[in-house]
XYZ file of N, CA and C in Angstrom:
705
model
N 141.165 -79.057 -22.803
C 140.147 -78.513 -22.543
C 139.786 -78.408 -21.098
N 139.162 -77.222 -20.699
C 139.120 -77.036 -19.260
C 137.943 -77.738 -18.835
N 137.683 -77.773 -17.542
C 136.862 -78.911 -17.133
C 135.670 -78.213 -17.290
N 135.317 -76.870 -17.108
C 134.289 -75.868 -17.114
C 133.440 -76.170 -18.909
N 134.458 -76.302 -19.734
C 134.040 -76.437 -21.079
C 133.683 -77.731 -20.990
N 134.508 -78.672 -20.699
C 133.838 -80.094 -20.670
C 132.904 -80.397 -20.272
N 132.255 -79.726 -19.037
C 131.271 -79.877 -18.345
C 130.042 -79.367 -19.407
N 129.995 -78.464 -20.203
C 129.027 -77.916 -21.129
C 128.444 -79.018 -22.201
N 127.129 -78.957 -21.964
C 126.648 -79.723 -22.803
C 127.029 -79.374 -24.789
N 127.164 -80.583 -25.296
C 127.863 -80.321 -26.459
C 126.888 -80.031 -27.432
N 127.142 -79.378 -28.441
C 126.160 -78.859 -29.555
C 126.584 -79.565 -30.854
N 125.598 -80.057 -31.582
C 125.991 -81.173 -32.766
C 126.303 -79.678 -33.779
N 127.444 -80.214 -34.595
C 127.612 -79.508 -35.780
C 127.962 -80.387 -36.883
N 127.486 -80.065 -38.006
C 127.931 -80.726 -39.334
C 128.341 -79.853 -40.258
N 129.726 -80.222 -40.498
C 130.339 -79.525 -41.641
C 130.147 -80.107 -43.063
N 130.307 -79.205 -43.777
C 130.226 -79.387 -45.121
C 130.869 -78.680 -46.181
N 131.828 -79.535 -46.705
C 132.620 -78.882 -47.568
C 133.513 -80.050 -48.668
N 133.664 -79.572 -49.767
C 134.519 -80.565 -50.652
C 135.787 -80.603 -50.712
N 136.402 -79.344 -49.688
C 138.026 -79.338 -49.478
C 138.051 -80.091 -48.264
N 138.780 -81.023 -48.376
C 138.971 -82.042 -47.356
C 139.916 -81.408 -46.052
N 141.000 -80.611 -46.524
C 141.614 -79.818 -45.484
C 140.950 -78.660 -44.833
N 140.089 -78.255 -45.361
C 139.149 -77.308 -44.646
C 138.342 -77.835 -43.692
N 137.707 -79.151 -44.357
C 136.884 -79.972 -43.206
C 137.692 -80.877 -41.630
N 139.050 -80.792 -42.216
C 139.567 -81.434 -41.168
C 140.317 -80.343 -40.070
N 140.530 -79.127 -40.429
C 140.705 -77.808 -39.904
C 139.504 -77.459 -39.118
N 138.276 -77.264 -39.761
C 136.886 -76.970 -38.842
C 137.096 -78.242 -37.825
N 137.041 -79.447 -38.188
C 136.621 -80.313 -37.326
C 137.394 -80.435 -36.140
N 138.780 -80.105 -35.981
C 139.455 -79.865 -35.341
C 139.278 -79.032 -34.373
N 139.267 -77.613 -34.974
C 138.837 -76.385 -33.951
C 137.523 -76.577 -33.068
N 136.626 -77.104 -33.915
C 135.049 -77.078 -33.311
C 135.197 -78.556 -32.384
N 136.229 -79.769 -32.230
C 136.477 -80.681 -31.272
C 136.876 -79.815 -29.849
N 137.842 -78.911 -30.501
C 138.581 -78.276 -29.233
C 138.007 -77.488 -28.270
N 136.849 -76.965 -29.110
C 136.042 -76.049 -28.159
C 134.676 -76.969 -27.842
N 134.951 -78.305 -27.735
C 133.731 -79.038 -26.944
C 132.594 -79.367 -27.986
N 132.701 -79.128 -29.069
C 131.495 -79.276 -29.982
C 131.521 -80.883 -30.462
N 130.292 -81.502 -31.130
C 130.498 -82.987 -31.194
C 130.449 -82.751 -32.745
N 131.180 -83.297 -33.735
C 131.215 -82.673 -35.115
C 130.699 -84.122 -36.083
N 130.115 -83.847 -36.946
C 130.243 -84.690 -38.164
C 130.311 -84.070 -39.431
N 131.174 -84.694 -40.473
C 131.368 -83.986 -41.882
C 130.980 -84.601 -42.896
N 130.929 -84.105 -43.942
C 130.180 -84.289 -45.368
C 131.208 -83.587 -46.006
N 131.338 -84.166 -47.516
C 132.249 -83.654 -48.413
C 131.210 -83.037 -49.778
N 129.979 -83.486 -49.350
C 128.973 -83.042 -50.664
C 127.503 -82.849 -50.038
N 126.766 -82.130 -50.785
C 125.505 -81.631 -50.343
C 124.680 -82.787 -50.068
N 124.812 -84.119 -51.161
C 123.877 -85.039 -51.017
C 124.100 -85.879 -49.795
N 125.065 -86.170 -49.530
C 125.526 -86.648 -48.131
C 125.424 -85.956 -47.209
N 125.272 -84.576 -47.167
C 125.159 -83.873 -45.890
C 123.679 -84.135 -45.366
N 123.043 -84.086 -46.696
C 121.487 -84.273 -46.232
C 121.097 -85.642 -45.455
N 121.845 -86.545 -46.066
C 121.606 -88.002 -45.533
C 121.932 -87.901 -44.062
N 122.795 -87.169 -43.504
C 123.761 -87.343 -42.471
C 122.735 -86.391 -41.543
N 121.998 -85.389 -41.997
C 121.496 -84.490 -41.368
C 120.345 -84.928 -40.669
N 119.459 -86.056 -41.537
C 118.168 -86.350 -41.368
C 118.050 -87.491 -39.893
N 119.294 -87.785 -39.612
C 119.448 -88.536 -38.567
C 120.011 -88.167 -37.340
N 121.363 -87.460 -37.858
C 122.025 -86.737 -36.330
C 121.337 -85.266 -36.404
N 120.402 -84.649 -37.013
C 119.941 -83.531 -36.478
C 120.648 -82.376 -35.792
N 121.508 -81.976 -36.783
C 122.718 -80.886 -36.294
C 121.890 -79.706 -35.787
N 122.628 -79.243 -34.529
C 121.999 -77.864 -34.515
C 122.425 -76.640 -34.996
N 123.694 -76.741 -35.733
C 124.389 -75.886 -36.361
C 125.295 -77.114 -37.869
N 125.154 -76.193 -39.070
C 125.439 -76.717 -40.159
C 126.082 -75.713 -40.841
N 127.721 -75.943 -41.166
C 128.632 -75.119 -41.583
C 128.721 -75.470 -43.117
N 128.286 -74.881 -44.033
C 127.874 -75.061 -45.614
C 128.405 -74.201 -46.595
N 129.609 -74.988 -47.043
C 130.136 -74.418 -48.740
C 129.024 -74.208 -49.503
N 129.241 -73.560 -50.363
C 128.346 -73.313 -51.602
C 129.106 -74.112 -52.776
N 129.981 -73.974 -53.371
C 130.477 -74.708 -54.386
C 130.863 -75.833 -54.040
N 129.988 -76.743 -54.448
C 130.357 -78.544 -53.993
C 129.836 -79.015 -54.871
N 130.114 -80.390 -55.576
C 129.519 -81.550 -56.370
C 128.462 -81.947 -56.159
N 127.774 -82.260 -56.993
C 126.555 -83.218 -56.817
C 125.394 -82.264 -56.620
N 125.413 -81.387 -55.402
C 124.537 -80.767 -55.035
C 125.148 -79.469 -54.565
N 124.732 -78.265 -55.127
C 125.766 -77.083 -54.158
C 124.593 -76.626 -53.053
N 125.696 -75.414 -52.504
C 125.303 -75.427 -51.315
C 123.689 -74.794 -50.781
N 123.692 -73.745 -51.682
C 122.468 -73.261 -51.854
C 121.060 -73.979 -51.947
N 121.233 -74.942 -52.707
C 120.151 -76.199 -52.758
C 120.257 -77.164 -51.477
N 121.302 -77.353 -51.120
C 121.271 -78.030 -50.083
C 120.684 -77.303 -48.860
N 120.950 -76.152 -48.537
C 120.306 -75.343 -47.304
C 118.966 -75.400 -48.045
N 118.618 -75.299 -49.102
C 117.063 -75.293 -49.178
C 116.214 -76.598 -48.890
N 117.059 -77.562 -49.137
C 116.536 -78.997 -48.608
C 116.333 -79.266 -47.363
N 117.970 -78.409 -46.654
C 117.894 -78.731 -45.051
C 116.709 -78.108 -44.343
N 116.371 -76.621 -44.962
C 114.944 -76.243 -44.322
C 113.791 -77.049 -44.610
N 113.972 -77.799 -45.722
C 112.325 -78.471 -46.064
C 112.278 -79.888 -45.090
N 113.099 -80.284 -44.103
C 112.898 -80.836 -43.105
C 112.534 -80.336 -42.087
N 111.491 -80.926 -41.471
C 110.603 -80.401 -40.267
C 111.660 -80.379 -39.127
N 112.359 -81.370 -38.713
C 113.243 -81.320 -37.521
C 114.389 -80.306 -37.656
N 114.726 -79.682 -38.827
C 115.956 -78.906 -39.057
C 115.423 -77.554 -39.078
N 114.475 -77.111 -39.053
C 113.658 -75.876 -39.590
C 114.520 -74.765 -38.467
N 114.927 -75.010 -37.278
C 115.724 -74.347 -36.411
C 116.886 -74.518 -36.012
N 117.508 -75.476 -37.207
C 119.005 -75.688 -36.800
C 119.546 -74.256 -37.709
N 120.944 -74.198 -37.157
C 121.359 -72.368 -37.632
C 122.404 -73.154 -38.977
N 122.313 -72.402 -39.836
C 123.137 -72.479 -41.130
C 123.755 -71.302 -41.369
N 125.018 -71.780 -41.183
C 126.212 -70.786 -41.866
C 127.188 -71.068 -43.005
N 126.765 -70.233 -43.866
C 127.604 -70.388 -45.050
C 129.171 -69.795 -45.047
N 130.134 -70.794 -45.195
C 131.589 -70.702 -45.481
C 131.980 -70.736 -47.009
N 132.330 -69.639 -47.528
C 132.103 -69.521 -49.199
C 133.104 -68.883 -49.796
N 133.809 -69.190 -50.639
C 134.640 -68.262 -51.576
C 133.985 -67.190 -52.126
N 132.742 -67.356 -52.254
C 131.709 -66.261 -53.461
C 131.429 -65.493 -52.534
N 131.948 -64.097 -52.659
C 131.769 -62.894 -52.074
C 130.956 -62.023 -52.888
N 130.346 -62.427 -54.072
C 129.373 -61.806 -54.691
C 128.149 -61.806 -53.758
N 127.500 -60.289 -53.697
C 126.313 -60.009 -53.108
C 125.053 -60.940 -53.270
N 125.090 -61.208 -54.851
C 123.624 -62.275 -55.320
C 123.952 -63.596 -54.621
N 125.442 -63.921 -54.364
C 125.479 -65.138 -53.666
C 124.658 -65.144 -52.253
N 125.185 -64.183 -51.412
C 124.683 -63.710 -50.150
C 123.451 -63.917 -50.001
N 122.809 -62.946 -51.014
C 121.314 -62.723 -50.912
C 120.742 -64.204 -51.110
N 120.920 -64.980 -51.831
C 120.627 -66.424 -52.038
C 120.807 -67.213 -50.878
N 121.410 -67.177 -50.425
C 121.849 -67.961 -49.236
C 120.924 -67.530 -47.977
N 120.891 -66.239 -48.025
C 119.831 -65.779 -46.793
C 118.425 -66.241 -47.352
N 118.464 -65.842 -48.503
C 116.820 -66.296 -49.498
C 116.528 -68.215 -48.733
N 117.456 -68.807 -48.744
C 117.022 -70.167 -48.366
C 117.258 -70.551 -46.709
N 117.552 -69.350 -46.184
C 117.280 -69.541 -44.732
C 118.541 -69.621 -43.876
N 119.697 -68.786 -44.443
C 120.977 -68.874 -43.921
C 120.682 -67.989 -42.714
N 121.496 -68.041 -41.700
C 121.689 -67.515 -40.214
C 122.823 -66.736 -40.474
N 123.901 -66.924 -41.415
C 125.033 -66.115 -41.412
C 125.985 -66.454 -42.532
N 126.807 -65.810 -43.221
C 127.654 -65.767 -44.334
C 128.907 -65.262 -44.274
N 129.810 -65.863 -44.344
C 131.156 -65.714 -43.904
C 132.129 -66.282 -45.242
N 133.013 -65.162 -45.942
C 133.590 -65.557 -47.196
C 135.205 -66.194 -46.465
N 135.596 -66.986 -47.131
C 136.766 -67.350 -47.047
C 138.094 -66.291 -47.424
N 139.097 -66.541 -46.915
C 139.895 -67.387 -46.006
C 139.157 -67.376 -44.520
N 139.305 -68.730 -44.118
C 138.462 -68.678 -42.701
C 139.481 -68.399 -41.741
N 139.425 -67.797 -40.616
C 140.276 -67.408 -39.574
C 139.619 -68.224 -38.389
N 140.215 -69.359 -38.042
C 139.517 -70.564 -36.966
C 138.957 -69.750 -35.838
N 140.071 -68.960 -35.402
C 139.611 -68.516 -34.045
C 138.456 -67.276 -33.908
N 138.318 -66.530 -34.958
C 137.241 -65.493 -35.403
C 135.934 -66.516 -35.411
N 135.969 -67.704 -35.963
C 134.843 -68.342 -36.709
C 134.380 -68.949 -35.190
N 135.337 -69.464 -34.716
C 134.840 -70.152 -33.229
C 134.072 -69.082 -32.161
N 134.826 -67.855 -32.288
C 134.098 -66.681 -31.646
C 132.648 -66.655 -31.960
N 132.638 -66.317 -33.204
C 131.349 -66.659 -33.853
C 130.258 -67.607 -33.418
N 131.008 -68.707 -33.551
C 129.741 -69.960 -33.208
C 129.328 -69.767 -31.678
N 130.444 -69.327 -31.207
C 130.171 -69.581 -29.514
C 129.000 -68.267 -29.271
N 129.322 -67.330 -30.062
C 128.167 -66.243 -29.778
C 126.985 -66.286 -30.211
N 127.185 -67.378 -31.281
C 125.396 -67.749 -31.507
C 124.734 -68.577 -30.445
N 125.279 -69.563 -30.057
C 124.590 -70.599 -29.419
C 124.735 -69.535 -27.895
N 125.395 -68.927 -27.501
C 125.360 -68.030 -26.281
C 123.950 -67.095 -26.254
N 124.018 -66.397 -27.188
C 122.552 -65.732 -27.653
C 121.042 -66.308 -27.375
N 121.553 -67.857 -28.100
C 120.540 -68.718 -27.793
C 120.140 -69.077 -26.512
N 121.094 -68.978 -25.780
C 120.643 -69.627 -24.125
C 120.335 -68.534 -23.401
N 120.682 -67.288 -23.794
C 120.225 -65.801 -23.214
C 118.944 -65.244 -23.710
N 118.290 -66.006 -24.406
C 116.791 -65.492 -24.843
C 115.631 -65.091 -24.074
N 114.789 -64.660 -23.996
C 113.591 -64.076 -23.216
C 112.979 -65.669 -22.720
N 112.338 -65.383 -21.672
C 111.503 -66.399 -21.045
C 111.088 -67.389 -22.351
N 111.587 -68.796 -22.547
C 110.775 -69.792 -23.526
C 109.571 -69.991 -23.634
N 108.892 -69.703 -22.390
C 107.415 -69.497 -22.038
C 106.748 -68.423 -22.596
N 107.301 -67.553 -23.125
C 106.455 -66.263 -23.831
C 105.477 -66.572 -24.769
N 104.557 -66.115 -25.125
C 103.545 -66.269 -26.106
C 102.994 -65.011 -26.455
N 102.622 -64.834 -27.637
C 101.921 -63.492 -27.874
C 100.816 -63.797 -28.778
N 99.782 -63.460 -28.278
C 97.997 -63.493 -29.250
C 98.078 -62.153 -29.859
N 98.269 -61.721 -31.010
C 97.824 -60.360 -31.684
C 96.935 -60.948 -33.042
N 96.141 -60.124 -33.258
C 95.221 -60.364 -33.959
C 94.811 -61.326 -34.278
N 95.107 -62.252 -35.513
C 94.856 -63.710 -35.781
C 95.784 -64.564 -35.825
N 96.985 -63.727 -35.163
C 97.977 -64.729 -35.099
C 98.736 -65.283 -33.437
N 99.048 -66.439 -33.395
C 99.398 -66.860 -32.199
C 101.021 -67.388 -32.257
N 101.872 -66.608 -31.313
C 103.019 -66.942 -31.640
C 103.915 -67.396 -30.299
N 104.218 -68.543 -30.486
C 104.894 -69.169 -29.320
C 106.339 -69.383 -29.030
N 106.866 -69.044 -28.195
C 108.671 -68.805 -28.263
C 108.733 -70.311 -27.667
N 108.143 -70.796 -27.193
C 108.453 -72.176 -26.195
C 109.100 -73.107 -27.425
N 108.151 -73.181 -28.491
C 108.096 -74.241 -29.072
C 108.508 -73.735 -30.606
N 108.751 -72.147 -30.766
C 108.783 -71.887 -32.288
C 107.815 -72.112 -33.062
N 106.602 -71.969 -32.648
C 105.296 -72.091 -33.525
C 104.868 -71.121 -33.428
N 103.933 -70.876 -34.831
C 103.084 -70.000 -35.464
C 101.748 -70.384 -35.725
N 100.639 -70.069 -35.641
C 99.659 -70.268 -35.819
C 98.628 -69.130 -36.476
N 98.212 -69.421 -37.424
C 97.265 -68.208 -37.833
C 95.887 -68.708 -38.169
N 94.636 -68.214 -37.445
C 93.354 -68.519 -37.340
C 93.558 -70.346 -37.536
N 94.207 -71.067 -36.333
C 94.320 -72.312 -36.014
C 95.068 -73.136 -37.019
N 95.582 -72.250 -38.148
C 96.454 -73.229 -38.904
C 97.956 -73.104 -38.635
N 98.447 -74.124 -38.395
C 100.081 -74.020 -37.993
C 100.976 -73.536 -39.416
N 101.801 -72.694 -39.328
C 102.571 -72.131 -39.856
C 104.177 -72.504 -39.815
N 104.930 -73.077 -40.616
C 106.307 -73.278 -40.132
C 107.357 -72.170 -40.501
N 107.984 -71.774 -39.437
C 109.073 -70.777 -40.017
C 110.399 -71.128 -39.625
N 111.577 -71.055 -40.450
C 112.816 -70.963 -39.971
C 113.202 -70.277 -38.774
N 114.193 -70.482 -38.343
C 114.698 -69.868 -36.651
C 114.748 -68.206 -37.047
N 115.389 -67.805 -38.213
C 115.373 -66.459 -38.171
C 114.342 -65.563 -38.536
N 113.579 -66.254 -39.374
C 112.051 -65.838 -39.780
C 111.139 -65.813 -38.308
N 111.260 -66.253 -37.741
C 110.492 -66.988 -36.281
C 110.865 -65.663 -35.622
N 112.409 -65.483 -34.964
C 112.876 -64.561 -34.384
C 112.500 -62.885 -34.899
N 112.361 -63.114 -35.964
C 112.168 -61.475 -36.483
C 110.829 -61.040 -36.422
N 109.715 -62.319 -36.525
C 108.459 -61.820 -36.291
C 108.118 -61.888 -34.858
N 108.707 -62.478 -33.996
C 108.731 -62.435 -32.705
C 109.243 -61.002 -32.350
N 110.121 -60.571 -32.407
C 110.471 -59.038 -32.207
C 109.551 -58.409 -32.718
N 109.147 -58.259 -33.831
C 108.485 -57.202 -34.017
C 107.108 -57.221 -33.406
N 106.451 -58.539 -33.455
C 105.252 -58.753 -32.751
C 105.180 -58.099 -31.092
N 106.300 -58.379 -30.598
C 107.107 -57.519 -29.309
C 106.616 -56.298 -29.204
N 106.786 -55.672 -30.252
C 106.565 -54.178 -30.303
C 105.731 -53.592 -31.338
N 104.358 -53.927 -31.087
C 103.689 -53.488 -32.078
C 103.307 -52.312 -32.095
N 103.172 -51.533 -33.578
C 103.085 -50.272 -33.928
C 104.176 -49.614 -33.918
N 105.404 -50.007 -33.402
C 106.517 -49.238 -33.282
C 107.575 -49.498 -34.558
N 107.886 -48.428 -35.272
C 108.827 -48.774 -36.501
C 110.135 -48.825 -36.173
N 110.780 -49.977 -36.737
C 112.109 -50.790 -36.599
C 112.516 -50.611 -37.671
N 113.791 -50.041 -37.840
C 114.986 -49.671 -38.556
C 115.378 -51.014 -39.087
N 116.200 -51.144 -40.186
C 116.719 -52.394 -40.613
C 117.762 -52.393 -39.907
N 118.639 -51.879 -39.445
C 119.868 -51.628 -38.557
C 119.324 -52.149 -37.225
N 118.418 -51.433 -36.599
C 118.138 -52.198 -35.184
C 117.817 -53.937 -35.559
N 116.895 -53.994 -36.471
C 116.454 -55.677 -36.599
C 117.624 -56.282 -36.866
N 118.704 -55.964 -37.358
C 119.899 -56.759 -38.107
C 120.589 -57.093 -36.405
N 120.934 -55.784 -35.753
C 121.469 -55.577 -34.742
C 120.844 -56.816 -33.151
N 119.546 -56.675 -33.266
C 118.384 -57.631 -32.558
C 118.437 -59.006 -32.970
N 118.379 -58.937 -34.221
C 118.107 -60.595 -34.467
C 119.254 -61.257 -35.112
N 120.287 -60.873 -35.425
C 121.457 -61.440 -36.129
C 122.911 -61.197 -34.980
N 122.532 -60.265 -34.559
C 123.705 -59.734 -33.337
C 124.481 -58.524 -34.041
N 125.083 -57.848 -33.036
C 126.132 -56.822 -33.530
C 127.602 -57.284 -33.895
N 127.705 -58.702 -33.595
C 129.034 -59.070 -33.775
C 128.811 -59.917 -34.912
N 127.818 -60.069 -35.865
C 127.610 -60.665 -37.211
C 127.396 -59.772 -38.284
N 128.216 -59.342 -39.228
C 128.065 -58.464 -40.346
C 127.168 -59.380 -41.638
N 125.723 -58.707 -41.471
C 125.239 -59.233 -42.689
C 124.580 -57.719 -43.890
N 124.104 -58.167 -44.779
C 123.534 -56.943 -45.738
C 122.388 -56.506 -45.354
N 122.172 -54.961 -45.305
C 120.750 -54.425 -44.864
C 119.596 -55.572 -45.651
N 120.190 -55.688 -46.734
C 118.792 -56.658 -47.669
C 118.540 -57.737 -46.994
N 119.352 -58.202 -46.317
C 119.137 -59.423 -45.337
C 117.604 -59.820 -44.743
N 117.189 -58.228 -44.094
C 116.307 -58.074 -43.670
C 114.899 -58.014 -44.758
N 115.132 -57.335 -45.589
C 113.921 -57.738 -46.902
C 113.842 -58.666 -47.310
N 114.764 -59.749 -47.356
C 114.603 -61.050 -47.793
C 113.576 -61.812 -46.781
N 113.838 -61.419 -45.241
C 113.492 -62.488 -44.544
C 111.794 -62.079 -44.156
N 111.561 -60.183 -44.238
C 110.410 -59.902 -44.452
C 109.533 -60.532 -45.435
N 110.271 -60.600 -46.898
C 109.372 -60.879 -47.925
C 108.896 -62.119 -47.514
N 109.860 -63.214 -46.849
C 109.460 -64.590 -46.590
C 108.127 -64.680 -45.812
N 108.321 -63.935 -44.848
C 107.383 -63.761 -43.896
C 105.743 -63.436 -44.303
N 105.844 -62.300 -45.082
C 104.823 -61.998 -45.952
C 104.179 -63.220 -46.942
N 105.143 -63.940 -47.385
C 104.443 -65.013 -48.065
C 103.665 -66.039 -47.254
N 103.944 -66.108 -45.935
C 103.670 -67.104 -45.092
C 102.420 -66.548 -44.526
N 102.391 -65.623 -43.866
C 101.391 -64.808 -43.031
C 100.446 -63.767 -43.702
N 100.799 -63.411 -44.933
C 100.069 -62.478 -45.888
C 100.811 -60.866 -45.259
N 100.233 -59.843 -46.162
C 101.133 -58.517 -46.156
C 100.322 -57.982 -45.013
N 99.428 -58.114 -44.667
C 98.517 -57.026 -43.807
C 99.293 -56.629 -42.212
N 99.946 -57.666 -41.814
C 100.427 -57.697 -40.323
C 102.020 -56.656 -40.695
N 102.713 -56.960 -41.518
C 104.053 -56.123 -41.320
C 104.256 -55.195 -42.676
N 103.952 -53.660 -42.004
C 104.040 -52.656 -42.921
C 105.509 -52.208 -43.357
N 105.779 -51.728 -44.749
C 106.742 -51.110 -44.978
C 106.742 -49.394 -45.019
N 107.905 -48.934 -44.153
C 108.017 -47.582 -44.237
C 108.982 -46.590 -44.990
N 108.857 -46.604 -46.259
C 109.867 -46.188 -47.148
C 110.933 -45.277 -46.639
N 112.309 -45.691 -46.563
C 113.420 -45.264 -46.295
C 113.589 -45.342 -44.780
N 112.660 -45.925 -43.995
C 112.845 -45.823 -42.470
C 113.010 -47.393 -42.117
N 111.721 -48.004 -42.225
C 112.126 -49.922 -41.943
C 110.726 -50.299 -42.056
N 110.585 -51.202 -40.707
C 109.349 -51.789 -41.019
C 108.424 -52.081 -39.587
N 107.143 -52.031 -39.534
C 106.369 -51.834 -38.600
C 105.514 -52.881 -38.610
N 105.307 -53.873 -37.254
C 104.302 -54.610 -37.185
C 103.050 -54.164 -36.624
N 101.591 -54.264 -37.265
C 100.346 -53.467 -36.790
C 99.833 -54.538 -36.143
N 99.288 -54.074 -34.761
C 98.126 -55.097 -34.420
C 96.561 -55.191 -34.822
N 96.507 -53.942 -35.860
C 95.123 -53.650 -36.539
C 95.464 -53.901 -37.964
N 95.712 -55.079 -38.508
C 95.743 -55.558 -39.825
C 94.398 -55.184 -40.410
N 94.979 -54.355 -41.669
C 93.684 -54.256 -42.467
C 93.191 -55.146 -43.450
């Protein structure tokens, strides 16, 4: 490991898969990249570990005993301290409905097996690199009845606190930064998920629906066949 890499602060990663060979392979490659790693072979154990370990990234399989990856992801997102944790699914399930279900519970990325270690490490490094390059964390937006604070990823509406997972928050913050501007799904995917990450365009629709469930329908308008627009004058 290079001295420069060793000097970097370690990110905590939790690897969850019932295939021991995959767990060992991921642990080896993550350690080699300088990440701190814990592992679990089922969803229940993963949740138990996550509550105290507080990982910054969870690599999560879907088909596991005791508790599948979708329900595990849902329960992880219900833990307040983990709502900003990245969740990246690594699974043999390639069906679109599985991918949509993963993003519906708050996934940040979804990759199908077989895993290519070098490509995966590049993807993980890019994820944390984008996090470090984000705009001034002190930025705050007040628009209509919403107060959106980038420093602590907090949202309040009429003085009521609203908790959002990381990707939902980033999507809301980006839209609020560009009020009354129509943003296509393609643009939102590139700005929020990144050009180096492939996800379905429906992923944006899922996250918009989840946002509307929490802040109401008035702020984000749909322009059919075009995209979405955040309005600073909600009806």
